[in-house]
Structures are given as C-alpha cells and as structure tokens.
PDB file of C-alpha atoms in Angstrom:
ATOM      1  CA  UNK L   1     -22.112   6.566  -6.713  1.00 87.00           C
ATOM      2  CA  UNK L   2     -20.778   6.661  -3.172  1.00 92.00           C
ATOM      3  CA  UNK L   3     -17.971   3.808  -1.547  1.00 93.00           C
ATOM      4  CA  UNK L   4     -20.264   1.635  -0.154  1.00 93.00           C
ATOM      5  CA  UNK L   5     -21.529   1.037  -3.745  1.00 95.00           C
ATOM      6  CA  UNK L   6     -18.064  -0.624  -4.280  1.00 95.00           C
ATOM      7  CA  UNK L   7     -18.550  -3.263  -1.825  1.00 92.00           C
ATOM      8  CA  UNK L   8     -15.472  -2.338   0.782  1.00 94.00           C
ATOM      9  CA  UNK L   9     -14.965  -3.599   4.087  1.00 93.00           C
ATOM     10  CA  UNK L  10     -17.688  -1.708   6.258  1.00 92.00           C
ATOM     11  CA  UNK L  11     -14.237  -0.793   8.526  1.00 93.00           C
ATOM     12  CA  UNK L  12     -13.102   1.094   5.054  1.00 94.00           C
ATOM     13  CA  UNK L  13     -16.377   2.740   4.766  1.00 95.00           C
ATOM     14  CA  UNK L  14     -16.016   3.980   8.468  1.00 94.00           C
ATOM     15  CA  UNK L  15     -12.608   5.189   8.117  1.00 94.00           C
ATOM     16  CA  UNK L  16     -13.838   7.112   4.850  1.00 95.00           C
ATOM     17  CA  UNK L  17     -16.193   8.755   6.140  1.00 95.00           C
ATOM     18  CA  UNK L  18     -14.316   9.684   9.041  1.00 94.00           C
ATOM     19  CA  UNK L  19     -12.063  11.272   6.117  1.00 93.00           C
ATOM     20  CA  UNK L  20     -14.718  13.055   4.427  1.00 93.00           C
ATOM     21  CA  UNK L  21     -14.073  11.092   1.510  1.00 93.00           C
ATOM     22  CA  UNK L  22     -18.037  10.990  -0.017  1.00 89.00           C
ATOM     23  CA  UNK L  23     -17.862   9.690  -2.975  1.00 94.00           C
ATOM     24  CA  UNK L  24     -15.139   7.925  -5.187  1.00 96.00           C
ATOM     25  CA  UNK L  25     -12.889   9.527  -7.781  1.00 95.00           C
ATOM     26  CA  UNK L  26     -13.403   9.067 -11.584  1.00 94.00           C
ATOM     27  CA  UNK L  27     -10.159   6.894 -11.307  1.00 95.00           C
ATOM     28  CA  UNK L  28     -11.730   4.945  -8.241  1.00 95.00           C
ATOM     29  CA  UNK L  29     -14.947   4.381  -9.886  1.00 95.00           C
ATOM     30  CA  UNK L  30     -13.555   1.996 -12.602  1.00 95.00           C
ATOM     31  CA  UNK L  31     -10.363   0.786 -10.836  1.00 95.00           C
ATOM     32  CA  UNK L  32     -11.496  -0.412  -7.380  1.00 96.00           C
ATOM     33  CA  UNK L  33     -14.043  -2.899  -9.197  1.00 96.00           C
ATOM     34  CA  UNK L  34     -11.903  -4.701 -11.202  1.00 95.00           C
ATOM     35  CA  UNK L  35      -9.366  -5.006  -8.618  1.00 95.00           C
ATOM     36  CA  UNK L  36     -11.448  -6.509  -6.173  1.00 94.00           C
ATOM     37  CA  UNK L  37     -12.362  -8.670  -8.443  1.00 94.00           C
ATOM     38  CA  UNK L  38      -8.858  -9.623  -9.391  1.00 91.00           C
ATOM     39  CA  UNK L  39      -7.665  -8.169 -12.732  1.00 93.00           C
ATOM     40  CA  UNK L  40      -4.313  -6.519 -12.917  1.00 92.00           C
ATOM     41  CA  UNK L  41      -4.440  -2.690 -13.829  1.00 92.00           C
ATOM     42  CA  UNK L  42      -2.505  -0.388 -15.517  1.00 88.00           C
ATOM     43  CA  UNK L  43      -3.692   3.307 -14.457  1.00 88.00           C
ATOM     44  CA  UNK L  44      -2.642   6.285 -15.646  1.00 86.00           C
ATOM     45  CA  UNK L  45      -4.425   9.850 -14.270  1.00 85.00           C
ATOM     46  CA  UNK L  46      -3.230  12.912 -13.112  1.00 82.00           C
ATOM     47  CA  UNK L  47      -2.071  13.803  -9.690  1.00 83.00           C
ATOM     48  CA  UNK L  48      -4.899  14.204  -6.948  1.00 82.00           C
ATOM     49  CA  UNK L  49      -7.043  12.104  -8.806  1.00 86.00           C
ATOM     50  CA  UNK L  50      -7.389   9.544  -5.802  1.00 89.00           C
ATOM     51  CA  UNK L  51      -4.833   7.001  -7.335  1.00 92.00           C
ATOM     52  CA  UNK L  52      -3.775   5.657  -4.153  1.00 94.00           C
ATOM     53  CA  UNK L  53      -6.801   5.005  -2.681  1.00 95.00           C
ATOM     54  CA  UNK L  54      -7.890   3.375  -6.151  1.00 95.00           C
ATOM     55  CA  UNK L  55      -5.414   0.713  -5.509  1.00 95.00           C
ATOM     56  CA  UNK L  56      -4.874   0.702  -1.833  1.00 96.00           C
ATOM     57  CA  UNK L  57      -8.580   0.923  -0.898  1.00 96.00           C
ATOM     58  CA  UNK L  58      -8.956  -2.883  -3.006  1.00 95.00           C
ATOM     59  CA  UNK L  59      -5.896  -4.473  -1.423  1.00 95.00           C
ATOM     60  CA  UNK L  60      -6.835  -3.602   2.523  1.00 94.00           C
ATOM     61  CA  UNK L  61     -10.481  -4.612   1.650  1.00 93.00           C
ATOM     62  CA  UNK L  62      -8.999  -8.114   0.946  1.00 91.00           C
ATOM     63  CA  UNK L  63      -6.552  -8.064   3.906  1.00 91.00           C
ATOM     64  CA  UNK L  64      -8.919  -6.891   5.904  1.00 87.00           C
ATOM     65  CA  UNK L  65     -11.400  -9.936   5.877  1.00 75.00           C
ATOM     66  CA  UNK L  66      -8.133 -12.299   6.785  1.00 73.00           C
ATOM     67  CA  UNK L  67      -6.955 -13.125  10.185  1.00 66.00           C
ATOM     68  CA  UNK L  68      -3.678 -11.688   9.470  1.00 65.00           C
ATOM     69  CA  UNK L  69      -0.125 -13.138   8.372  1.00 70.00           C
ATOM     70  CA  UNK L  70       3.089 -12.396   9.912  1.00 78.00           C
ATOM     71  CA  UNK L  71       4.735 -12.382   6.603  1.00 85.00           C
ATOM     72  CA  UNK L  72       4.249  -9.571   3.494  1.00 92.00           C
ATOM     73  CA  UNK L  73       1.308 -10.076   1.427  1.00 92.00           C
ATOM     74  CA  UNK L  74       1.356  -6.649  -0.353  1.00 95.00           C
ATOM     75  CA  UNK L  75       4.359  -4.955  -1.854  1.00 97.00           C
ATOM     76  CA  UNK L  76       3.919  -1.408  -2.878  1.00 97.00           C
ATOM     77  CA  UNK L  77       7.015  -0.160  -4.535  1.00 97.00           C
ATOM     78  CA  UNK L  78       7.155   3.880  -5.265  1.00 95.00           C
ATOM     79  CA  UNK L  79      10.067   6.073  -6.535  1.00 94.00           C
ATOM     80  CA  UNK L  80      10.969   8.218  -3.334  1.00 93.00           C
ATOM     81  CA  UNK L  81      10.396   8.116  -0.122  1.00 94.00           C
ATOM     82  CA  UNK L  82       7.766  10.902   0.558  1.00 96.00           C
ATOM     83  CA  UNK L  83       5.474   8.861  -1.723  1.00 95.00           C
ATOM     84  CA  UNK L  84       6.382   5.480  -0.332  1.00 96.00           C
ATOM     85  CA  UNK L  85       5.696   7.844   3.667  1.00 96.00           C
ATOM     86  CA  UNK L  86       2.358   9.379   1.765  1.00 96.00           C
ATOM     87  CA  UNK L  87       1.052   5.997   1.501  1.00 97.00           C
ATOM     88  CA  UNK L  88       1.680   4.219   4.777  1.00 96.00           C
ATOM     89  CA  UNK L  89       0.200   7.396   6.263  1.00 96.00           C
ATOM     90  CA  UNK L  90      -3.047   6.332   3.739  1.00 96.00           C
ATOM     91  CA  UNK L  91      -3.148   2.994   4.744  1.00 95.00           C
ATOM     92  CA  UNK L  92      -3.171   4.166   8.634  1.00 93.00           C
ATOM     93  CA  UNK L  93      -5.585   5.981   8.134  1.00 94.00           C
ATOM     94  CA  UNK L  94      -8.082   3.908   6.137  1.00 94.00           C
ATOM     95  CA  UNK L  95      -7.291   0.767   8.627  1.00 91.00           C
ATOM     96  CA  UNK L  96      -8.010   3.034  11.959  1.00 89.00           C
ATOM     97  CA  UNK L  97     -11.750   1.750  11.740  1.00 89.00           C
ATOM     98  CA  UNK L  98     -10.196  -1.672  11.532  1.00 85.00           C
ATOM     99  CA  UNK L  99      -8.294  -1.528  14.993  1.00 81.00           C
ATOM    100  CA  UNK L 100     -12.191  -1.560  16.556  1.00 79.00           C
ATOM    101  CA  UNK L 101     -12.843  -5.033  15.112  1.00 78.00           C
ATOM    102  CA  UNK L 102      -9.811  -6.648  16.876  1.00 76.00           C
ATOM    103  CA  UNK L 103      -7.875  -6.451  13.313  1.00 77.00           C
ATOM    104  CA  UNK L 104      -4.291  -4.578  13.077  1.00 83.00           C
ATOM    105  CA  UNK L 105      -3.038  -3.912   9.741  1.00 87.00           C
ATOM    106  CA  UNK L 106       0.679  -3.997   9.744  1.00 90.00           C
ATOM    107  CA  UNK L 107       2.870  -2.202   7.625  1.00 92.00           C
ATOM    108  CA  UNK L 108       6.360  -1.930   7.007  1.00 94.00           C
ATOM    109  CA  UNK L 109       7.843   1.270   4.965  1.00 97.00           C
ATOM    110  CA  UNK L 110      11.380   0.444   3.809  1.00 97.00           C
ATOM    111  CA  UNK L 111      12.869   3.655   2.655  1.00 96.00           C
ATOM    112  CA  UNK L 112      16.299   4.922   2.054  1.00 92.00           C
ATOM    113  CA  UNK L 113      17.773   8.008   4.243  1.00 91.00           C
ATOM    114  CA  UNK L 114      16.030   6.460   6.859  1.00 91.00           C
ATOM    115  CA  UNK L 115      17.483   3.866   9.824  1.00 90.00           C
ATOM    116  CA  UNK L 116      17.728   0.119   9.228  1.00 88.00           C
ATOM    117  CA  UNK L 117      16.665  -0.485  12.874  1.00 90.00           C
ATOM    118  CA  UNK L 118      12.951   0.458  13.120  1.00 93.00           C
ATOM    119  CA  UNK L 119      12.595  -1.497   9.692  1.00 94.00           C
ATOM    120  CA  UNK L 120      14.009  -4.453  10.357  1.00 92.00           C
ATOM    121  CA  UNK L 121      11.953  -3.694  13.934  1.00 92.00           C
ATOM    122  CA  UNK L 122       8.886  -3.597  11.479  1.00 91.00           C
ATOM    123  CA  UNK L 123       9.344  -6.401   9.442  1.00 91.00           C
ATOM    124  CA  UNK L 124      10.823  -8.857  12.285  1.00 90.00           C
ATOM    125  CA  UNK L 125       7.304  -8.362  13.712  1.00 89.00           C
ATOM    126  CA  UNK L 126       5.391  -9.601  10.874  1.00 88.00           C
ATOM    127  CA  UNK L 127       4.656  -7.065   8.548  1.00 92.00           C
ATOM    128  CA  UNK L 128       1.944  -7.752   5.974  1.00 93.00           C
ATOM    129  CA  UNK L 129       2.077  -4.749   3.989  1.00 95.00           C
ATOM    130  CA  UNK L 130       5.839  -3.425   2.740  1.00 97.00           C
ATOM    131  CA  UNK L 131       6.275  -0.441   0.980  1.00 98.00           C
ATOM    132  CA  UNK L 132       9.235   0.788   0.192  1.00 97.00           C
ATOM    133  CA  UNK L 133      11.555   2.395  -2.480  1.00 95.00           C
ATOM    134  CA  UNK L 134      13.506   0.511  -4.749  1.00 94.00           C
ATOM    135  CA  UNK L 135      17.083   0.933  -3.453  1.00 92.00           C
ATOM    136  CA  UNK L 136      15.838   0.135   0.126  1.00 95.00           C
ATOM    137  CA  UNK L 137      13.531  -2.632  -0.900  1.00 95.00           C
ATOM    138  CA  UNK L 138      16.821  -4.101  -2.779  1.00 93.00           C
ATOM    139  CA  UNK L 139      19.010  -3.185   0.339  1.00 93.00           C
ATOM    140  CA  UNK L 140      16.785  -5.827   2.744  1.00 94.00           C
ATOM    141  CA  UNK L 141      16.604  -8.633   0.249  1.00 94.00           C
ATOM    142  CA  UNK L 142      20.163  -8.983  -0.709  1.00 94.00           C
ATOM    143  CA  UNK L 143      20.861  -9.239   3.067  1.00 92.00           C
ATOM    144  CA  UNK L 144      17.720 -11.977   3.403  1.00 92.00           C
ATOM    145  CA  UNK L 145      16.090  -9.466   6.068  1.00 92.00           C
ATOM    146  CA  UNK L 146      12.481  -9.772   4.077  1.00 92.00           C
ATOM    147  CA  UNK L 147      10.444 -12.734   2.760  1.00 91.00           C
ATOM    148  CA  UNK L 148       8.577 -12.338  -0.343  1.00 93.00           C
ATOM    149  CA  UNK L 149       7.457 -15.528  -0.973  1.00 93.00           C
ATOM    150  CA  UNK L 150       3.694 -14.732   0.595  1.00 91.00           C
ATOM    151  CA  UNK L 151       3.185 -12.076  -1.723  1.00 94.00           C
ATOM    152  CA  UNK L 152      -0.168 -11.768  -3.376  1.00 91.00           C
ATOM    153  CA  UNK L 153      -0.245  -8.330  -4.306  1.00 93.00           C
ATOM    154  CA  UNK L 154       2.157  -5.918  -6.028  1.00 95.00           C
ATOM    155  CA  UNK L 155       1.644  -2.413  -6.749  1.00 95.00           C
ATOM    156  CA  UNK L 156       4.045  -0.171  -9.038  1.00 93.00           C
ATOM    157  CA  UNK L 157       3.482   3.069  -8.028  1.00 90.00           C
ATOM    158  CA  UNK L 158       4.888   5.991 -10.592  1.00 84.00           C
ATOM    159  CA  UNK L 159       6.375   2.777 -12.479  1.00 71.00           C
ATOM    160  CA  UNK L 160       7.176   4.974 -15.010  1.00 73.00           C
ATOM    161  CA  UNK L 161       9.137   7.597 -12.428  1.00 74.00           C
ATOM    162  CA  UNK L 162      10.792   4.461 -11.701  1.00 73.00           C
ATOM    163  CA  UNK L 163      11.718   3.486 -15.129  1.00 73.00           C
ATOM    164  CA  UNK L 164      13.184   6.820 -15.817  1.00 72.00           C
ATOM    165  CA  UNK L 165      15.304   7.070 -12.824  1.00 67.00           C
ATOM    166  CA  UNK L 166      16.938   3.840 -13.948  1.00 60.00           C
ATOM    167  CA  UNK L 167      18.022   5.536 -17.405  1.00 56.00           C
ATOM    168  CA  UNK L 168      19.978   8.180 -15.484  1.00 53.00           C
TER     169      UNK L 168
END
C-alpha cells in the first residue's frame, strides 16, 4: 500500500515524497481511512509508529481542498510543548507542497514558556489550525483572545499524558 492509495490531497502526496515517507505506517493504514471519512478514533500505538501523521495527514487533506478560514478549524491539544512544536513543524512540512497551489495553511502553536505576542500575532491573523498545550490553550480563552466556535476538528494528543498530569 503506498499514500496515494489513501486518497490525500496530491499537495500531501508531494510533500511526502519530498519526505521520503513511501509507504504508510501500520497505524496510518487503518486510521487515515476512517478519518477521512469522518469517524472519531481512539488510537493507541507505540511511539514512532507515525501517529501524527495518522491524524494530521486526514485533517490537512480536508483543509486543504477549502479556500481557507480566518478562524480555527482544527484544535490539536498535546501535553507539552515540544510535542505541541513537533507537530506544527509536521504540519509545515506536509503543507510546503500546498504553498505551490496558491493555498497557505495557517497555524497557530499556543504553548506555555513561550511569549504571548507572536501568538496572539498568529491567531489575530487568522489561524486555522491551533495547537497548543492545555495551560496555554486555557490562558487565551479565559482572556477571549481565540474563537472556537469554527471548530470542526479536535485532536487529543497523549490524552492520557494529559489525564495523568491533571491527577498530580
């Protein structure tokens, strides 16, 4: 089985090959399917097992094909910060094929330790992807700096990292 099997965006299938990626992942064989066509997951597999691009490949296939929004579509939320920095460099670099058809993905990464200014810089310009940690995420709505209402597409990355940082 190789990606364009799956049916992505022929942009997606550009970028990964650019990558090197050949062929999907065990995990990205039966996930990116069903999400494109709609079902909610739950996935469990180990680490390097192509998890992120099992659910990020699906949601910039469907962004892709739209004109673009200047409000958040997509809301990845992930435990720290190097994961939520992981995956904005993932989406970069699966949308860089995108850039050549006129299309420009934008994302937003809310994270803590970082400054407010380039975020708010980020979403004030129409962000339609946001991911971001918890505490920052939390940070930006209680202040009304981020509209959610436009979201189609949420993503709980590590959920249960998340869960168990919330214990302690």
């Amino acid at each position: 089985m190789d990606f364009a099997s799956l049916g992505l965006h022929s942009a997606l299938l550009g970028a990964l090959s650019r990558l090197a990626h050949t062929a999907p992942t065990a995990v990205q064989q039966q996930a990116i399917p069903a999400a494109l066509a709609g079902k909610d997951l739950l996935v469990s597999s180990h680490t390097g097992s192509g998890k992120t691009g099992a659910f990020l490949l699906p949601l910039l296939h469907r962004m892709a094909g739209d004109a673009g929004e200047r409000r958040p579509r997509a809301l990845i939320l992930t435990p720290t910060r190097e994961l939520a920095l992981q995956i904005e460099r993932a989406a970069r670099d699966y949308t860089v094929e995108l850039r050549s058809t006129g299309r420009r993905l934008r994302t937003a990464c809310l994270i803590g330790g970082a400054p407010f200014g380039p975020q708010l810089n980020a979403l004030a310009e129409g962000s339609e992807l946001v991911i971001a940690t918890p505490g920052r995420m939390l940070d930006h709505m209680e202040r009304g700096r981020v509209d959610l209402s436009g979201v189609m597409t949420l993503v709980l990355d590590e959920a249960d990292r998340m869960l168990d940082m919330r214990r302690h």
